[in-house]
GROMACS .gro file of C-alpha atoms in nm:
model
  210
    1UNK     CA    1  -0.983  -0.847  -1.335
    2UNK     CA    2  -1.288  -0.691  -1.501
    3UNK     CA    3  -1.389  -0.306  -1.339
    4UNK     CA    4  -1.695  -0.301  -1.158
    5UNK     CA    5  -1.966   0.033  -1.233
    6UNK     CA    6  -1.945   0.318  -1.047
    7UNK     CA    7  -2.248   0.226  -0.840
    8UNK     CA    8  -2.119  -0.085  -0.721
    9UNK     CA    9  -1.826   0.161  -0.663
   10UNK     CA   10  -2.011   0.337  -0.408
   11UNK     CA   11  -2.198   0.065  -0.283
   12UNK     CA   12  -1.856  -0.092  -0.142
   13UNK     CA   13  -1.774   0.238  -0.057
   14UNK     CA   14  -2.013   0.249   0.191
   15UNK     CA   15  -1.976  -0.050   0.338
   16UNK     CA   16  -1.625   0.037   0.385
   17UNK     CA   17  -1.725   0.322   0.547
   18UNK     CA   18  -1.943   0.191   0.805
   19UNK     CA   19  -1.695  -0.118   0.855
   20UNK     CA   20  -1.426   0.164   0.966
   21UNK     CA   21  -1.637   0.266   1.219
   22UNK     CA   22  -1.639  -0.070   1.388
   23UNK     CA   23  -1.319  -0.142   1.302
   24UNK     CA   24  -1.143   0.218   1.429
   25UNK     CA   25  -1.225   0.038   1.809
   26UNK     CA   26  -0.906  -0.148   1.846
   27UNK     CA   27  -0.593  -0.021   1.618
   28UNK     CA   28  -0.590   0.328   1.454
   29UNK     CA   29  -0.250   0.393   1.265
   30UNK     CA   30  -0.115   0.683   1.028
   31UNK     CA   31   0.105   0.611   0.740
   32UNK     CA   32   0.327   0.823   0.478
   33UNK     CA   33   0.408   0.686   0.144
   34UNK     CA   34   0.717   0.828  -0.038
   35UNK     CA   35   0.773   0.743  -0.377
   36UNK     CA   36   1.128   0.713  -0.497
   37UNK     CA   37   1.069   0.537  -0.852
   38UNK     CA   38   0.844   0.437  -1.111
   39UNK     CA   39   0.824   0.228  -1.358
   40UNK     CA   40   0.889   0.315  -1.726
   41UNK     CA   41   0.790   0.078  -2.013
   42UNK     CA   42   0.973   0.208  -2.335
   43UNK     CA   43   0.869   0.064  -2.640
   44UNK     CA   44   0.993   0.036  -2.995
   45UNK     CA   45   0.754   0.004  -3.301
   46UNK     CA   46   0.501  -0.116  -3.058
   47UNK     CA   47   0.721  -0.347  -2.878
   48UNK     CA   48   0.857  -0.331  -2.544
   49UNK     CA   49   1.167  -0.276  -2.541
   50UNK     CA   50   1.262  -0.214  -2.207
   51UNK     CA   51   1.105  -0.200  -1.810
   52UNK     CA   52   1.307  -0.017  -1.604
   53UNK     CA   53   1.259   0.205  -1.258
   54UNK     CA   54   1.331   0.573  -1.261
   55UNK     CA   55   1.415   0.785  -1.002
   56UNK     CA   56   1.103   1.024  -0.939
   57UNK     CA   57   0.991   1.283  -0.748
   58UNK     CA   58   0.615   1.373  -0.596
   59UNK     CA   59   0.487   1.453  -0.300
   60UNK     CA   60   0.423   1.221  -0.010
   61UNK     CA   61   0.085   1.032   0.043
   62UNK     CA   62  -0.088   0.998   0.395
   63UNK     CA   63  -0.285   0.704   0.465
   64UNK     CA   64  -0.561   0.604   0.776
   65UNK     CA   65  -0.525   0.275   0.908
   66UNK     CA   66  -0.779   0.075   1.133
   67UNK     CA   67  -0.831  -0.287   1.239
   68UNK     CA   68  -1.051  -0.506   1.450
   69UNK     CA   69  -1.174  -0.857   1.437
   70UNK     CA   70  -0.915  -0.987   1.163
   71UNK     CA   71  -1.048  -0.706   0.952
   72UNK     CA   72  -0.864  -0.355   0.836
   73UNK     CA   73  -0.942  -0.049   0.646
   74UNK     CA   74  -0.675   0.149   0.486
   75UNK     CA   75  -0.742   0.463   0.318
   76UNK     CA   76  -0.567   0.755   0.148
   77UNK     CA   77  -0.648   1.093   0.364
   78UNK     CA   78  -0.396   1.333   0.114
   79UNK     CA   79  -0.191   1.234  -0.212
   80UNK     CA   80  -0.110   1.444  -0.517
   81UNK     CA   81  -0.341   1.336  -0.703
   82UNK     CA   82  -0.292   1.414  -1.094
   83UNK     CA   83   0.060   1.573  -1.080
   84UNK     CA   84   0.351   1.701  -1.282
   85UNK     CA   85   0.693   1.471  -1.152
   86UNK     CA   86   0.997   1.500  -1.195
   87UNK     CA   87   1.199   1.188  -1.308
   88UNK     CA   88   1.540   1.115  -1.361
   89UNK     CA   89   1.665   0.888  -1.601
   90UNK     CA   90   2.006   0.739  -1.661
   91UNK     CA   91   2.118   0.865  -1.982
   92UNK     CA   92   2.008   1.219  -1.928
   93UNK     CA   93   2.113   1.396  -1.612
   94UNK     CA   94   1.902   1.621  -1.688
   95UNK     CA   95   1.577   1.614  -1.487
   96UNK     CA   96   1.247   1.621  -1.742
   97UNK     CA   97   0.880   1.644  -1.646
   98UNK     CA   98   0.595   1.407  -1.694
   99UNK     CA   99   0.205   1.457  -1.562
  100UNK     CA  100   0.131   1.094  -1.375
  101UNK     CA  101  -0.242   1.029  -1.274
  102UNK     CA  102  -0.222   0.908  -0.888
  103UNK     CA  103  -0.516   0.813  -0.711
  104UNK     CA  104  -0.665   1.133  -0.565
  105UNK     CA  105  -0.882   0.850  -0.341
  106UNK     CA  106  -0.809   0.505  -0.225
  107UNK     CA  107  -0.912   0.244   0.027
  108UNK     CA  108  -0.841  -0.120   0.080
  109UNK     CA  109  -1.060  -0.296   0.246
  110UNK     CA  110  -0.935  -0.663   0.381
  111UNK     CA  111  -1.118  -0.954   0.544
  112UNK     CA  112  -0.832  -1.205   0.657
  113UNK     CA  113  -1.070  -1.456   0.743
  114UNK     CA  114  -1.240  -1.463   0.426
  115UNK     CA  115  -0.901  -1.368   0.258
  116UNK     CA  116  -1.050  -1.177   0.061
  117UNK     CA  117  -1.032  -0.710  -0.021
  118UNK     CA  118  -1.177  -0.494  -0.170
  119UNK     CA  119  -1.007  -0.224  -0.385
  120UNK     CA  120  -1.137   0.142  -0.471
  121UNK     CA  121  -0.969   0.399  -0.666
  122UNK     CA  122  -1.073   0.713  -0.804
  123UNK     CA  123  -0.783   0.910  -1.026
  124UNK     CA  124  -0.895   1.164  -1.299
  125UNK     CA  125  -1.039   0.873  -1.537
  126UNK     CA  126  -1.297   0.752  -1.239
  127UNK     CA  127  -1.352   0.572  -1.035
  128UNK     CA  128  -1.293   0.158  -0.966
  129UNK     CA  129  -1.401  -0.131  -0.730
  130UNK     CA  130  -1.305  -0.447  -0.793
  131UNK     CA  131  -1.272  -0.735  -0.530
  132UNK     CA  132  -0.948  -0.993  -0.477
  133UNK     CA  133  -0.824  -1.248  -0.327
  134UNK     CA  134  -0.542  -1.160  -0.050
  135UNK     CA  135  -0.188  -1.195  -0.200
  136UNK     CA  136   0.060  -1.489  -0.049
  137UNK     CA  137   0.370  -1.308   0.047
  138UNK     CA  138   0.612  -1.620   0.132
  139UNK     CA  139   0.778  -1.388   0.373
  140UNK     CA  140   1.131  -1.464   0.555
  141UNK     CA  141   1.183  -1.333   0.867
  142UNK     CA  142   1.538  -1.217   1.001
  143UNK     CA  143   1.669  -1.142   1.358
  144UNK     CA  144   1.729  -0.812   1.223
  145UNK     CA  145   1.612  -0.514   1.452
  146UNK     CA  146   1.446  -0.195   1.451
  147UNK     CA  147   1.295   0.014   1.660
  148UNK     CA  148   0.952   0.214   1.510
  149UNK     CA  149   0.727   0.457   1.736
  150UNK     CA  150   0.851   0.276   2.034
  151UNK     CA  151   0.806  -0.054   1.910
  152UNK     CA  152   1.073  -0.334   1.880
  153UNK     CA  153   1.021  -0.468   1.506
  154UNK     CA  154   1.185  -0.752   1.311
  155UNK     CA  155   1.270  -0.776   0.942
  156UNK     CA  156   1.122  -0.969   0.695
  157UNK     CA  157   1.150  -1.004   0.323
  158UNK     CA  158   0.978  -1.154   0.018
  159UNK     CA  159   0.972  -1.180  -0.373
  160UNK     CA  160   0.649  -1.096  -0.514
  161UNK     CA  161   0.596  -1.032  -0.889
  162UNK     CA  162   0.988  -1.026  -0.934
  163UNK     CA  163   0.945  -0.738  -0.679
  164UNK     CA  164   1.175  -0.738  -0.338
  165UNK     CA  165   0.965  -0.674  -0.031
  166UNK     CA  166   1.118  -0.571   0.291
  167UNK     CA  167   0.859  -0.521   0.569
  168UNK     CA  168   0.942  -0.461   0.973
  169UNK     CA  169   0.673  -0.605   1.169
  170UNK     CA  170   0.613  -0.622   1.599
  171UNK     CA  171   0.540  -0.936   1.763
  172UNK     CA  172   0.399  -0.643   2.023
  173UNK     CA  173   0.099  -0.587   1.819
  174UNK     CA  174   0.009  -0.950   1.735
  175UNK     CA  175  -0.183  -0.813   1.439
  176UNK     CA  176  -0.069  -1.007   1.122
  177UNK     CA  177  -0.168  -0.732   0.883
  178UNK     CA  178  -0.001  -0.401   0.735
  179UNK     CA  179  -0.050  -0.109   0.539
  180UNK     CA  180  -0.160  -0.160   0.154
  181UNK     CA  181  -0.224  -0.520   0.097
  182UNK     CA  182   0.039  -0.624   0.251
  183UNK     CA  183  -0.034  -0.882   0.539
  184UNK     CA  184   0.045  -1.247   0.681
  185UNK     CA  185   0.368  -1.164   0.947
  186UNK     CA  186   0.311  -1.229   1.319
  187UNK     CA  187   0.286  -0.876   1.407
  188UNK     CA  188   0.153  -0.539   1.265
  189UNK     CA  189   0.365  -0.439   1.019
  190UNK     CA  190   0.505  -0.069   1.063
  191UNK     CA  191   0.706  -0.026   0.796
  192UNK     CA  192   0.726  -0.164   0.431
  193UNK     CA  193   0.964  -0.125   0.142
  194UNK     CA  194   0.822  -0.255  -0.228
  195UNK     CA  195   1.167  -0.289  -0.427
  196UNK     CA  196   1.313   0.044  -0.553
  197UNK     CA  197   0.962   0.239  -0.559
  198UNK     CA  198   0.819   0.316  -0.262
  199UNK     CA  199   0.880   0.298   0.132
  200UNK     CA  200   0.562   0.291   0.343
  201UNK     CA  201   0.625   0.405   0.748
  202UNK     CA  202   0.388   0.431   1.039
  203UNK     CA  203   0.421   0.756   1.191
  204UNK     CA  204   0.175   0.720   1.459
  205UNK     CA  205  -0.056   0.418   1.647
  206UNK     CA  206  -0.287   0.379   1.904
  207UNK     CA  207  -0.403   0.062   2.036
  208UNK     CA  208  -0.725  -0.021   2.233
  209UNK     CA  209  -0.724  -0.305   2.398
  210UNK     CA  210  -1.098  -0.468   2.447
   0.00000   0.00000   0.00000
């Protein structure tokens, strides 16, 4: 999907921004990300030879949630930003050291009316808007239990992109939205695993009931 200029960049931005101010009326959430992999494409004479996670280690990432009126607003408040790492691989035990280039801002903006969201980045290259259409997660939900900030949530799980998803949602908070772009469960989702890279958790919530 082509990248759209930096002042349409800010123009979203904006809107965004005032959108969060309507939004922040009914649901305001905190969550942390924690990396625990990342994907490494090794190639050979210019072809890939092999995709594989590796186990890596950065700091956490804190994220603002808010939602209203089938809309949400989910932005990065602290994240590392262009950082050193350090990976593991499997045939060296060793640890080694790479510099990745993580967002050092990021908000998603989603409309699940429309079905629509808006993306913004900015890492040490730029920054990037560009809009999308909301992912279909064909999610499966289990009678597995947990309980999160007080909350009784269920399990659910998907393939997306050859990527396992597990998400726990509450039917408490009939919200059927999440953190990132994840979304479509009958419930706020609290908590959301994407394969073996990265567990997203709620750590706190406050609901405001109109």
């Amino acid at each position: 999907m082509a990248t759209k200029t930096f002042s349409h960049f800010l123009l979203i931005y904006c809107i965004v921004l005032f959108n969060s101010t309507c939004i922040a009326q009914n649901i305001h959430a905190e969550y942390i990300t924690v990396y625990k992999a990342i994907q490494i494409n090794v190639h050979h004479n210019d072809t890939l030879t092999s995709s594989k996670p590796y186990s890596v280690s950065v700091p956490p990432f804190l994220y603002a949630y808010s939602y209203a009126n089938q809309k949400s607003y989910f932005t990065l408040i602290k994240g590392p930003g262009k950082t050193t790492a350090t990976i593991t691989t499997e045939n060296d035990p060793q640890p080694i050291k790479d510099v990745i280039d993580f967002p050092s801002k990021e908000c998603i903006y989603k409309d699940l009316q429309k079905s629509i969201m808006y993306v913004t980045t900015t890492n040490s290259k730029g920054s990037h808007a560009q809009q999308e259409t909301l992912n279909n997660y064909a999610w499966k939900i289990t009678k597995e239990r947990q309980t999160i900030l007080g909350y009784t949530c269920l399990k659910a799980t998907c393939i997306y992109n050859e990527v396992t998803i597990t998400a726990w949602f509450t039917k408490q908070i009939k919200v059927p939205d999440g953190p990132l772009k994840y979304h479509g469960l009958p419930g706020l989702i609290l908590k959301v695993t994407t394969g073996p890279y990265y567990e997203t958790t709620a750590t706190c919530i406050e609901v405001h009931k109109k």
